[in-house]
Amino acid sequence: MKQRGRDSWRQRSAMLGVLVLLLFFRAASAQLRYSISEELKEGSFVGNIAKDLGIDLNVMKQRGFRIMSGSTESLFKVNENDGVLYANQKIDREQVCKESNVCLINLKTVLENPLEIHYVTVEITDLNDHSPTFPEKTKRLEISESSLPGAKYQLQNAHDPDGGTNSVQQYKISQNDHFRLEIKDRGRDGKTPILQLQKQLDREAKSRHKLVLTAIDGGTPPKSGTAEIFIDVLDVNDNMPVFTKDTYSAVVQENAPVGTTVIQLNATDLDEGSNGEVVYSFGSDVKDKIRELFDIDSVTGEITVKGHVDFEEQDSYDIDIQASDKGSIPFRTDKSVIIKIGDTNDNLPEIEVASLSSAVSEDSRSGTTVALISITDLDSGMNGKIISYVTEDSPFTLTPSMQDNMFAVVTKSQLDREQQSRYDITIIAKDAGEPALTSEKIISVFVSDTNDNSPKFSLSPYTFYINENNPPGASVFSVRASDRDEGDNALISYHILRNAGHENKEEGI
Ligand SMILES: *[C@@H]1O[C@H](CO)[C@@H](O)[C@H](O)[C@H]1NC(C)=O
């Protein structure tokens, strides 16, 4: 095999057909050169050796023309009858010549008596019988979504055993929005495809891209080979948590047990891994008072009751909430949550006596006020709506006053001290809650006396006898009268009324 500079042979190697170069060594030596294409059928004509060397066919036979044995001997054979060199088998240029671009096979032919050696060189020209292939059919690349346009990523070279222009000449990348292909020409070391980012990637829009890289050789027709390029887009923390609702509000009943769920918030973050993990918390300005009443689960966003919520103390809360991701530079979103407290009937009506007469005169007209009371209930709605009354069997009743929640206890019939001088009035206040709560209060009213009873003698008339001759001053008889009234109204003085023809005169006894 003749080794010469590859480049100088490159053009010649492209030539097809039979090229004869004759160099005849007078000193019993000659050189012939043939050029055939690879992959010819077994038995294909290579050249007419007898004619080209000027050897008579008979002489050839007599002098035992042969190809000297060697590694390439079996590739060719000479027919002694016609002096033609034939291909003894199908010749694969890439197998015989491996890497080199120009493939020359040197044959030594011999004639005996006298010894004559002729050198015959057969050039095997290339056929485009191989497609470019990539060492790996699929290739993975990881590119951060923060990579800027212009960033370059070297891809694998395709390999094509064919020589010259039949080797890889160009690369193409499949249609896509983000990349273009650049080709670096390394001269004899071939061409290298380089992926260049043209438009920034967005993992949240598309996390994986698939490209097809095609290598094309320069044959006629050209052959090609492909490899798949998978690009995994690496996440950066470029999204903030977003609450799934614009506003959050909830109602929780007062006195709800600790642990009761009030509301569950939900924020999502399109980023991946810790960049997309959301943590919930109260805003930094949220007061301790609120933190004592409510709790927020940092993982689930669930707000629960932690303390005693009392409608009567505060009936709604407006709480700042934050959702943050766990990126190395976290993003944070603020939101406020309105929690309304629902009333439950947990307050008794309260009865208070504002004023109470020490006594009411028995001759008072009906409708006379004996007391003013106020009735309040801290609950709201039906829970705070009060019905109030006094127990039936009493000469008193309740009437509403001009003022809210104020009632007057008034007489509703004539009183009679002599019949009942003291009343214990039971006032009932009942709210309209479900179930209703009831309070009662007892007030005592005293009836004061008026002089509405006359003294009455124990007997009337009195009949008695008196002895004659009784000494003056001696007791003859006693009378007794009583008066149902009280105090001075019951003080009795006695007089004798004289008439019947005598002086008409009253006289104390
Ligand atoms: C939060 O919202 C997302 C998106 O709507 C949903 O897939 C997820 O199940 C929600 N999480 C909860 C706890 O409701």
Short mmCIF file of C-alpha atoms and ligand atoms in Angstrom, two decimals:
data_model
loop_
_atom_site.label_atom_id
_atom_site.label_comp_id
_atom_site.label_asym_id
_atom_site.label_seq_id
_atom_site.Cartn_x
_atom_site.Cartn_y
_atom_site.Cartn_z
CA MET A 1 0.00 0.00 0.00
CA LYS A 2 1.43 3.30 -1.04
CA GLN A 3 1.30 6.01 1.56
CA ARG A 4 1.18 9.53 0.28
CA GLY A 5 -0.35 12.77 1.52
CA ARG A 6 -4.10 12.26 1.77
CA ASP A 7 -4.99 15.70 0.55
CA SER A 8 -3.12 15.35 -2.70
CA TRP A 9 -5.00 12.14 -3.36
CA ARG A 10 -8.39 13.40 -2.38
CA GLN A 11 -9.30 14.73 -5.82
CA ARG A 12 -8.08 11.66 -7.58
CA SER A 13 -9.98 9.37 -5.35
CA ALA A 14 -13.15 10.87 -6.68
CA MET A 15 -12.44 9.73 -10.17
CA LEU A 16 -14.33 6.73 -11.40
CA GLY A 17 -13.68 4.35 -14.23
CA VAL A 18 -10.46 2.80 -15.21
CA LEU A 19 -7.35 4.88 -14.99
CA VAL A 20 -4.25 3.29 -16.23
CA LEU A 21 -0.89 4.46 -15.14
CA LEU A 22 1.92 2.49 -16.51
CA LEU A 23 5.39 2.51 -15.10
CA PHE A 24 7.50 -0.20 -16.45
CA PHE A 25 10.65 -1.10 -14.69
CA ARG A 26 13.13 -2.26 -17.31
CA ALA A 27 15.04 -4.10 -14.69
CA ALA A 28 12.40 -6.80 -14.74
CA SER A 29 9.99 -4.67 -12.93
CA ALA A 30 6.92 -2.64 -13.86
CA GLN A 31 4.14 -0.70 -12.14
CA LEU A 32 0.51 -0.61 -13.13
CA ARG A 33 -2.31 1.29 -11.56
CA TYR A 34 -5.99 0.49 -11.72
CA SER A 35 -8.91 2.31 -10.08
CA ILE A 36 -12.18 0.49 -9.31
CA SER A 37 -15.17 1.31 -7.20
CA GLU A 38 -15.77 -0.60 -4.01
CA GLU A 39 -18.68 -2.96 -3.70
CA LEU A 40 -18.39 -4.35 -7.26
CA LYS A 41 -19.74 -7.84 -7.72
CA GLU A 42 -17.41 -10.81 -7.39
CA GLY A 43 -15.78 -11.48 -10.77
CA SER A 44 -15.95 -7.86 -11.92
CA PHE A 45 -13.36 -6.76 -14.42
CA VAL A 46 -10.51 -4.75 -12.98
CA GLY A 47 -8.06 -4.50 -15.88
CA ASN A 48 -6.37 -6.41 -18.64
CA ILE A 49 -2.98 -7.15 -17.14
CA ALA A 50 -1.60 -9.09 -20.09
CA LYS A 51 -2.36 -6.32 -22.49
CA ASP A 52 -1.23 -3.51 -20.25
CA LEU A 53 2.02 -5.22 -19.36
CA GLY A 54 2.52 -6.28 -22.93
CA ILE A 55 2.78 -9.96 -22.12
CA ASP A 56 1.71 -12.55 -24.64
CA LEU A 57 -0.98 -14.85 -23.26
CA ASN A 58 1.02 -17.97 -24.13
CA VAL A 59 4.11 -16.54 -22.49
CA MET A 60 2.01 -15.73 -19.46
CA LYS A 61 0.95 -19.31 -19.18
CA GLN A 62 4.40 -20.75 -19.79
CA ARG A 63 6.12 -18.47 -17.31
CA GLY A 64 3.58 -19.05 -14.58
CA PHE A 65 2.18 -15.58 -14.12
CA ARG A 66 0.87 -15.19 -10.57
CA ILE A 67 0.10 -12.73 -7.85
CA MET A 68 2.48 -13.12 -4.98
CA SER A 69 0.79 -14.20 -1.84
CA GLY A 70 0.06 -11.60 0.81
CA SER A 71 -2.75 -10.36 2.91
CA THR A 72 -4.60 -8.84 -0.01
CA GLU A 73 -3.99 -11.68 -2.40
CA SER A 74 -7.43 -13.17 -2.12
CA LEU A 75 -9.12 -9.94 -3.24
CA PHE A 76 -8.11 -10.40 -6.88
CA LYS A 77 -7.32 -13.13 -9.32
CA VAL A 78 -5.87 -13.30 -12.86
CA ASN A 79 -7.43 -15.41 -15.53
CA GLU A 80 -4.57 -17.13 -17.39
CA ASN A 81 -6.69 -17.58 -20.48
CA ASP A 82 -7.46 -13.95 -21.17
CA GLY A 83 -4.94 -12.15 -18.92
CA VAL A 84 -7.65 -10.19 -17.14
CA LEU A 85 -7.51 -9.14 -13.46
CA TYR A 86 -10.82 -9.79 -11.76
CA ALA A 87 -12.23 -8.96 -8.36
CA ASN A 88 -12.23 -12.22 -6.43
CA GLN A 89 -14.82 -10.98 -3.96
CA LYS A 90 -16.85 -7.93 -3.15
CA ILE A 91 -14.45 -5.31 -1.82
CA ASP A 92 -15.47 -3.00 0.99
CA ARG A 93 -13.26 0.05 0.90
CA GLU A 94 -13.96 0.86 4.55
CA GLN A 95 -12.92 -2.64 5.59
CA VAL A 96 -9.79 -2.81 3.54
CA CYS A 97 -8.56 0.71 4.19
CA LYS A 98 -10.13 1.65 7.52
CA GLU A 99 -9.53 5.32 8.23
CA SER A 100 -7.64 6.52 5.21
CA ASN A 101 -9.30 8.58 2.56
CA VAL A 102 -7.31 7.12 -0.37
CA CYS A 103 -7.45 3.39 -0.60
CA LEU A 104 -4.63 1.78 -2.60
CA ILE A 105 -3.94 -1.96 -2.80
CA ASN A 106 -0.49 -3.01 -4.02
CA LEU A 107 -0.14 -6.32 -5.81
CA LYS A 108 3.15 -7.92 -6.70
CA THR A 109 2.94 -10.08 -9.84
CA VAL A 110 5.63 -12.48 -10.83
CA LEU A 111 6.82 -14.14 -14.07
CA GLU A 112 9.47 -16.88 -13.81
CA ASN A 113 12.42 -17.61 -16.11
CA PRO A 114 13.71 -15.00 -16.04
CA LEU A 115 12.21 -13.48 -12.95
CA GLU A 116 10.17 -10.40 -13.65
CA ILE A 117 8.21 -8.50 -11.06
CA HIS A 118 5.46 -6.10 -11.94
CA TYR A 119 3.84 -3.88 -9.38
CA VAL A 120 0.18 -3.35 -9.86
CA THR A 121 -1.68 -0.80 -7.74
CA VAL A 122 -5.44 -0.93 -7.53
CA GLU A 123 -7.20 2.07 -6.12
CA ILE A 124 -10.56 1.38 -4.52
CA THR A 125 -12.71 4.42 -4.95
CA ASP A 126 -15.36 5.27 -2.42
CA LEU A 127 -19.06 4.68 -2.77
CA ASN A 128 -21.50 6.43 -0.43
CA ASP A 129 -22.48 3.16 1.18
CA HIS A 130 -22.68 4.38 4.79
CA SER A 131 -24.99 6.73 6.57
CA PRO A 132 -23.77 9.09 9.27
CA THR A 133 -24.39 7.67 12.72
CA PHE A 134 -24.26 9.25 16.17
CA PRO A 135 -22.48 7.45 18.99
CA GLU A 136 -25.63 7.87 21.15
CA LYS A 137 -29.10 7.74 19.64
CA THR A 138 -30.50 9.88 22.45
CA LYS A 139 -28.73 12.58 24.33
CA ARG A 140 -29.86 14.48 27.42
CA LEU A 141 -29.04 18.08 28.18
CA GLU A 142 -29.96 20.11 31.23
CA ILE A 143 -30.35 23.83 30.69
CA SER A 144 -31.44 26.31 33.32
CA GLU A 145 -34.40 28.48 32.50
CA SER A 146 -32.22 31.39 33.54
CA SER A 147 -29.73 30.74 30.71
CA LEU A 148 -29.53 33.71 28.41
CA PRO A 149 -29.82 33.71 24.64
CA GLY A 150 -26.43 33.09 23.08
CA ALA A 151 -25.47 30.27 25.45
CA LYS A 152 -23.86 27.38 23.58
CA TYR A 153 -24.00 23.64 24.12
CA GLN A 154 -21.75 21.33 22.16
CA LEU A 155 -23.44 18.25 20.73
CA GLN A 156 -21.96 14.95 19.64
CA ASN A 157 -20.33 14.48 16.25
CA ALA A 158 -21.81 11.99 13.84
CA HIS A 159 -19.49 9.45 12.30
CA ASP A 160 -19.49 8.28 8.67
CA PRO A 161 -16.87 5.75 7.52
CA ASP A 162 -17.11 6.89 3.93
CA GLY A 163 -14.31 9.08 2.71
CA GLY A 164 -14.09 12.54 1.22
CA THR A 165 -17.33 14.24 0.45
CA ASN A 166 -19.20 11.06 1.32
CA SER A 167 -18.40 11.79 4.94
CA VAL A 168 -20.52 14.06 7.17
CA GLN A 169 -20.89 17.47 5.58
CA GLN A 170 -23.66 19.18 7.46
CA TYR A 171 -26.01 19.09 10.45
CA LYS A 172 -29.60 20.22 10.89
CA ILE A 173 -31.83 20.64 13.89
CA SER A 174 -35.59 20.10 13.90
CA GLN A 175 -37.92 23.09 13.81
CA ASN A 176 -38.16 24.70 17.25
CA ASP A 177 -38.67 28.01 19.01
CA HIS A 178 -35.62 28.22 21.20
CA PHE A 179 -32.52 26.88 19.50
CA ARG A 180 -30.52 27.21 16.36
CA LEU A 181 -27.59 25.16 15.22
CA GLU A 182 -24.08 26.39 14.68
CA ILE A 183 -21.46 24.24 12.99
CA LYS A 184 -17.84 24.41 13.92
CA ASP A 185 -15.53 23.26 11.14
CA ARG A 186 -12.43 21.58 12.54
CA GLY A 187 -10.80 20.85 9.17
CA ARG A 188 -9.62 17.27 8.97
CA ASP A 189 -11.20 16.53 12.37
CA GLY A 190 -14.60 17.02 10.91
CA LYS A 191 -17.53 19.21 11.83
CA THR A 192 -19.09 19.64 15.26
CA PRO A 193 -22.69 20.69 15.82
CA ILE A 194 -23.25 23.32 18.53
CA LEU A 195 -26.66 24.17 19.92
CA GLN A 196 -27.17 27.85 20.53
CA LEU A 197 -29.96 29.22 22.70
CA GLN A 198 -31.89 31.90 20.84
CA LYS A 199 -34.84 32.52 23.14
CA GLN A 200 -34.88 32.03 26.87
CA LEU A 201 -36.52 28.85 28.15
CA ASP A 202 -39.44 28.83 30.58
CA ARG A 203 -39.75 25.66 32.63
CA GLU A 204 -43.26 26.53 33.72
CA ALA A 205 -44.38 26.77 30.10
CA LYS A 206 -42.48 23.67 28.91
CA SER A 207 -40.18 21.62 31.07
CA ARG A 208 -38.82 19.31 28.40
CA HIS A 209 -37.90 19.90 24.80
CA LYS A 210 -37.17 17.28 22.20
CA LEU A 211 -35.03 18.09 19.20
CA VAL A 212 -33.90 15.87 16.36
CA LEU A 213 -30.33 16.38 15.22
CA THR A 214 -29.65 15.21 11.68
CA ALA A 215 -26.21 14.64 10.16
CA ILE A 216 -26.05 14.63 6.38
CA ASP A 217 -23.19 13.40 4.22
CA GLY A 218 -22.13 14.80 0.86
CA GLY A 219 -22.92 11.75 -1.26
CA THR A 220 -25.17 11.69 -4.29
CA PRO A 221 -27.80 11.01 -3.14
CA PRO A 222 -26.91 12.09 0.39
CA LYS A 223 -27.43 9.82 3.35
CA SER A 224 -28.32 10.95 6.82
CA GLY A 225 -28.54 9.80 10.41
CA THR A 226 -30.37 11.24 13.42
CA ALA A 227 -30.08 11.50 17.16
CA GLU A 228 -32.73 12.73 19.63
CA ILE A 229 -31.75 15.52 21.95
CA PHE A 230 -33.83 15.80 25.13
CA ILE A 231 -33.48 19.08 26.97
CA ASP A 232 -34.60 19.16 30.58
CA VAL A 233 -35.20 22.71 31.70
CA LEU A 234 -33.86 23.34 35.20
CA ASP A 235 -36.02 25.43 37.49
CA VAL A 236 -35.16 28.80 38.98
CA ASN A 237 -37.36 30.56 41.50
CA ASP A 238 -39.09 32.92 39.09
CA ASN A 239 -42.72 32.53 40.21
CA MET A 240 -44.44 33.78 43.33
CA PRO A 241 -47.12 31.91 45.23
CA VAL A 242 -50.58 32.82 43.96
CA PHE A 243 -53.70 32.44 46.10
CA THR A 244 -56.38 30.49 44.32
CA LYS A 245 -59.06 32.96 45.41
CA ASP A 246 -59.21 36.74 45.30
CA THR A 247 -60.83 37.05 48.68
CA TYR A 248 -61.20 34.74 51.60
CA SER A 249 -63.92 35.06 54.21
CA ALA A 250 -65.50 32.67 56.65
CA VAL A 251 -67.88 32.57 59.57
CA VAL A 252 -67.10 30.75 62.77
CA GLN A 253 -69.55 30.42 65.65
CA GLU A 254 -68.47 31.96 68.91
CA ASN A 255 -67.41 29.49 71.59
CA ALA A 256 -66.31 27.09 68.80
CA PRO A 257 -64.07 24.43 70.32
CA VAL A 258 -60.31 24.78 70.00
CA GLY A 259 -59.16 23.10 66.79
CA THR A 260 -62.29 23.96 64.79
CA THR A 261 -61.39 24.67 61.17
CA VAL A 262 -62.34 28.19 60.15
CA ILE A 263 -61.13 28.21 56.54
CA GLN A 264 -58.45 26.67 54.39
CA LEU A 265 -56.35 28.96 52.24
CA ASN A 266 -54.61 27.73 49.13
CA ALA A 267 -51.77 29.27 47.20
CA THR A 268 -49.91 27.58 44.39
CA ASP A 269 -46.45 28.26 42.98
CA LEU A 270 -45.59 27.12 39.48
CA ASP A 271 -41.93 26.56 40.34
CA GLU A 272 -40.50 23.17 41.08
CA GLY A 273 -39.28 21.57 44.29
CA SER A 274 -38.58 23.93 47.14
CA ASN A 275 -39.01 26.90 44.78
CA GLY A 276 -42.66 25.89 44.52
CA GLU A 277 -43.26 24.79 48.10
CA VAL A 278 -45.63 27.20 49.82
CA VAL A 279 -45.46 28.12 53.51
CA TYR A 280 -48.33 30.00 55.17
CA SER A 281 -48.06 32.39 58.10
CA PHE A 282 -49.71 35.39 59.71
CA GLY A 283 -48.46 38.75 58.51
CA SER A 284 -45.79 40.31 60.68
CA ASP A 285 -48.18 43.04 61.85
CA VAL A 286 -50.86 40.68 63.11
CA LYS A 287 -51.51 41.43 66.77
CA ASP A 288 -50.92 38.98 69.59
CA LYS A 289 -54.62 39.09 70.44
CA ILE A 290 -55.43 37.53 67.06
CA ARG A 291 -52.57 35.04 67.33
CA GLU A 292 -54.08 33.89 70.64
CA LEU A 293 -57.46 33.29 69.03
CA PHE A 294 -56.44 31.73 65.73
CA ASP A 295 -53.74 29.47 64.38
CA ILE A 296 -52.57 28.93 60.81
CA ASP A 297 -51.03 25.67 59.63
CA SER A 298 -47.87 26.58 57.75
CA VAL A 299 -48.15 23.58 55.46
CA THR A 300 -51.87 23.24 54.73
CA GLY A 301 -52.94 26.89 55.06
CA GLU A 302 -55.71 25.83 57.39
CA ILE A 303 -56.86 28.45 59.92
CA THR A 304 -58.20 26.93 63.13
CA VAL A 305 -59.61 28.21 66.42
CA LYS A 306 -56.96 28.40 69.11
CA GLY A 307 -58.60 30.44 71.86
CA HIS A 308 -62.03 31.56 73.01
CA VAL A 309 -63.84 33.49 70.32
CA ASP A 310 -66.54 35.72 71.74
CA PHE A 311 -68.99 37.45 69.46
CA GLU A 312 -69.83 39.98 72.16
CA GLU A 313 -66.17 40.97 72.40
CA GLN A 314 -65.49 41.32 68.66
CA ASP A 315 -67.72 40.20 65.87
CA SER A 316 -65.19 40.09 63.00
CA TYR A 317 -61.48 39.97 62.30
CA ASP A 318 -59.47 41.08 59.28
CA ILE A 319 -56.23 39.12 59.32
CA ASP A 320 -53.12 39.50 57.13
CA ILE A 321 -51.80 36.21 55.77
CA GLN A 322 -48.59 35.51 53.85
CA ALA A 323 -47.70 32.72 51.48
CA SER A 324 -43.97 32.31 50.80
CA ASP A 325 -42.06 29.80 48.76
CA LYS A 326 -38.89 28.09 49.94
CA GLY A 327 -36.58 29.35 47.23
CA SER A 328 -33.13 30.55 48.30
CA ILE A 329 -34.48 34.02 47.66
CA PRO A 330 -38.11 33.42 48.54
CA PHE A 331 -41.09 35.10 46.92
CA ARG A 332 -43.95 36.22 49.14
CA THR A 333 -47.61 37.05 48.50
CA ASP A 334 -49.89 38.83 50.97
CA LYS A 335 -53.61 38.33 51.42
CA SER A 336 -56.18 39.29 53.99
CA VAL A 337 -58.82 37.00 55.40
CA ILE A 338 -62.08 38.18 56.94
CA ILE A 339 -63.36 36.00 59.74
CA LYS A 340 -66.84 36.81 61.00
CA ILE A 341 -67.95 35.48 64.33
CA GLY A 342 -71.42 33.99 64.44
CA ASP A 343 -73.51 34.74 67.52
CA THR A 344 -74.74 31.95 69.73
CA ASN A 345 -77.28 32.43 72.50
CA ASP A 346 -74.76 32.47 75.27
CA ASN A 347 -75.95 35.48 77.26
CA LEU A 348 -78.86 35.58 79.70
CA PRO A 349 -81.19 38.52 79.57
CA GLU A 350 -80.21 40.83 82.39
CA ILE A 351 -82.87 42.52 84.51
CA GLU A 352 -81.86 45.64 86.41
CA VAL A 353 -84.05 47.74 88.66
CA ALA A 354 -83.51 51.37 87.80
CA SER A 355 -85.86 52.79 90.40
CA LEU A 356 -88.38 51.42 92.85
CA SER A 357 -90.94 53.30 94.91
CA SER A 358 -90.65 52.50 98.60
CA ALA A 359 -94.42 52.09 98.74
CA VAL A 360 -97.49 52.64 96.67
CA SER A 361 -100.57 54.12 98.09
CA GLU A 362 -103.59 51.88 98.11
CA ASP A 363 -105.72 54.57 96.54
CA SER A 364 -103.40 54.93 93.54
CA ARG A 365 -105.14 54.92 90.26
CA SER A 366 -104.45 51.94 88.02
CA GLY A 367 -101.45 52.62 85.77
CA THR A 368 -99.35 54.06 88.57
CA THR A 369 -95.66 53.30 88.09
CA VAL A 370 -94.05 51.45 90.95
CA ALA A 371 -90.68 50.62 89.38
CA LEU A 372 -88.52 51.19 86.32
CA ILE A 373 -86.47 48.28 85.10
CA SER A 374 -84.07 47.83 82.24
CA ILE A 375 -83.68 44.50 80.46
CA THR A 376 -80.66 43.84 78.24
CA ASP A 377 -79.22 40.86 76.38
CA LEU A 378 -75.72 41.00 74.88
CA ASP A 379 -76.56 38.55 72.13
CA SER A 380 -77.61 39.78 68.73
CA GLY A 381 -80.51 39.02 66.47
CA MET A 382 -83.13 36.67 67.85
CA ASN A 383 -80.70 35.72 70.59
CA GLY A 384 -80.96 39.24 71.93
CA LYS A 385 -84.66 39.80 71.37
CA ILE A 386 -86.49 39.92 74.72
CA ILE A 387 -90.02 39.21 75.78
CA SER A 388 -90.73 40.32 79.34
CA TYR A 389 -93.71 40.01 81.59
CA VAL A 390 -94.73 39.63 85.20
CA THR A 391 -96.31 36.49 86.54
CA GLU A 392 -100.05 36.42 86.00
CA ASP A 393 -101.59 36.55 89.48
CA SER A 394 -100.70 40.07 90.45
CA PRO A 395 -102.29 43.47 90.07
CA PHE A 396 -99.14 44.68 88.28
CA THR A 397 -98.05 44.66 84.67
CA LEU A 398 -95.10 45.71 82.52
CA THR A 399 -95.36 48.43 79.96
CA PRO A 400 -92.64 49.50 77.54
CA SER A 401 -91.26 52.94 77.99
CA MET A 402 -89.97 55.55 75.58
CA GLN A 403 -86.48 54.27 76.04
CA ASP A 404 -85.21 51.04 74.52
CA ASN A 405 -84.99 48.17 76.94
CA MET A 406 -86.73 50.19 79.67
CA PHE A 407 -89.99 49.00 81.11
CA ALA A 408 -92.31 50.37 83.76
CA VAL A 409 -93.97 48.18 86.36
CA VAL A 410 -97.41 49.67 86.78
CA THR A 411 -100.55 48.83 88.73
CA LYS A 412 -103.29 47.37 86.68
CA SER A 413 -106.14 47.34 89.26
CA GLN A 414 -107.16 48.87 92.57
CA LEU A 415 -105.00 47.97 95.58
CA ASP A 416 -106.25 47.40 99.03
CA ARG A 417 -103.70 47.52 101.79
CA GLU A 418 -106.10 45.91 104.20
CA GLN A 419 -106.34 42.94 101.88
CA GLN A 420 -102.60 42.67 100.84
CA SER A 421 -99.97 45.05 101.96
CA ARG A 422 -96.96 43.56 100.19
CA TYR A 423 -96.41 42.10 96.74
CA ASP A 424 -93.41 40.15 95.54
CA ILE A 425 -93.59 40.70 91.83
CA THR A 426 -91.73 38.21 89.65
CA ILE A 427 -90.46 39.75 86.41
CA ILE A 428 -89.56 37.30 83.66
CA ALA A 429 -87.30 38.17 80.70
CA LYS A 430 -86.92 35.60 77.95
CA ASP A 431 -84.93 35.87 74.73
CA ALA A 432 -85.95 34.42 71.37
CA GLY A 433 -82.82 32.27 70.93
CA GLU A 434 -82.92 28.58 70.25
CA PRO A 435 -83.00 27.38 72.93
CA ALA A 436 -84.26 30.45 74.74
CA LEU A 437 -82.59 31.76 77.88
CA THR A 438 -84.72 33.13 80.71
CA SER A 439 -83.99 35.35 83.69
CA GLU A 440 -86.26 36.41 86.51
CA LYS A 441 -86.15 39.03 89.18
CA ILE A 442 -88.40 39.57 92.18
CA ILE A 443 -89.18 43.06 93.41
CA SER A 444 -91.13 43.77 96.55
CA VAL A 445 -93.76 46.49 96.58
CA PHE A 446 -95.42 47.72 99.79
CA VAL A 447 -98.87 49.20 99.78
CA SER A 448 -99.23 52.26 101.99
CA ASP A 449 -102.33 53.00 103.96
CA THR A 450 -105.08 55.54 103.39
CA ASN A 451 -107.83 56.19 105.90
CA ASP A 452 -110.45 54.25 104.09
CA ASN A 453 -111.94 52.31 107.00
CA SER A 454 -114.21 53.66 109.81
CA PRO A 455 -113.84 52.41 113.37
CA LYS A 456 -116.34 49.73 114.08
CA PHE A 457 -117.79 48.85 117.50
CA SER A 458 -117.63 45.33 118.47
CA LEU A 459 -121.38 45.41 119.04
CA SER A 460 -124.01 47.77 117.85
CA PRO A 461 -126.21 48.65 119.46
CA TYR A 462 -124.97 48.03 122.99
CA THR A 463 -127.63 47.33 125.54
CA PHE A 464 -126.72 47.45 129.19
CA TYR A 465 -128.16 47.93 132.61
CA ILE A 466 -126.97 50.22 135.30
CA ASN A 467 -127.75 50.04 139.06
CA GLU A 468 -129.35 52.99 140.70
CA ASN A 469 -127.57 54.90 143.42
CA ASN A 470 -124.21 54.21 141.99
CA PRO A 471 -121.57 56.59 143.08
CA PRO A 472 -120.34 59.06 140.52
CA GLY A 473 -117.22 58.00 138.78
CA ALA A 474 -117.86 54.34 139.10
CA SER A 475 -117.42 52.33 135.85
CA VAL A 476 -120.69 51.26 134.54
CA PHE A 477 -119.85 49.76 131.19
CA SER A 478 -117.06 49.63 128.53
CA VAL A 479 -117.28 49.76 124.75
CA ARG A 480 -114.68 48.80 122.17
CA ALA A 481 -114.23 49.76 118.55
CA SER A 482 -111.58 48.71 116.02
CA ASP A 483 -110.26 50.21 112.72
CA ARG A 484 -108.64 48.16 109.98
CA ASP A 485 -106.45 51.03 108.89
CA GLU A 486 -102.95 51.50 110.08
CA GLY A 487 -101.16 53.97 112.35
CA ASP A 488 -102.94 57.22 113.03
CA ASN A 489 -105.71 56.08 110.72
CA ALA A 490 -106.46 53.39 113.24
CA LEU A 491 -106.30 55.56 116.36
CA ILE A 492 -109.78 55.69 117.90
CA SER A 493 -111.26 58.25 120.25
CA TYR A 494 -114.63 57.75 121.87
CA HIS A 495 -117.38 60.36 122.48
CA ILE A 496 -120.90 60.28 123.78
CA LEU A 497 -123.38 62.09 121.72
CA ARG A 498 -126.23 63.61 123.85
CA ASN A 499 -129.56 64.40 122.40
CA ALA A 500 -133.18 63.28 122.96
CA GLY A 501 -134.52 66.49 124.49
CA HIS A 502 -131.36 67.22 126.56
CA GLU A 503 -128.50 69.44 125.47
CA ASN A 504 -127.05 68.20 122.26
CA LYS A 505 -123.47 67.79 123.37
CA GLU A 506 -120.54 65.62 122.60
CA GLU A 507 -118.43 64.51 125.43
CA GLY A 508 -115.22 62.55 125.63
CA ILE A 509 -115.28 59.41 127.61
C1 LIG B 1 -55.13 24.14 45.84
O1 LIG B 1 -55.41 24.55 44.54
C2 LIG B 1 -54.88 23.69 43.55
C3 LIG B 1 -55.15 24.32 42.21
O2 LIG B 1 -56.48 24.73 42.09
C4 LIG B 1 -55.50 22.30 43.68
O3 LIG B 1 -54.95 21.43 42.75
C5 LIG B 1 -55.24 21.77 45.08
O4 LIG B 1 -55.90 20.55 45.26
C6 LIG B 1 -55.72 22.77 46.10
N1 LIG B 1 -55.33 22.32 47.41
C7 LIG B 1 -56.18 22.26 48.43
C8 LIG B 1 -55.62 21.79 49.72
O5 LIG B 1 -57.35 22.58 48.32
#
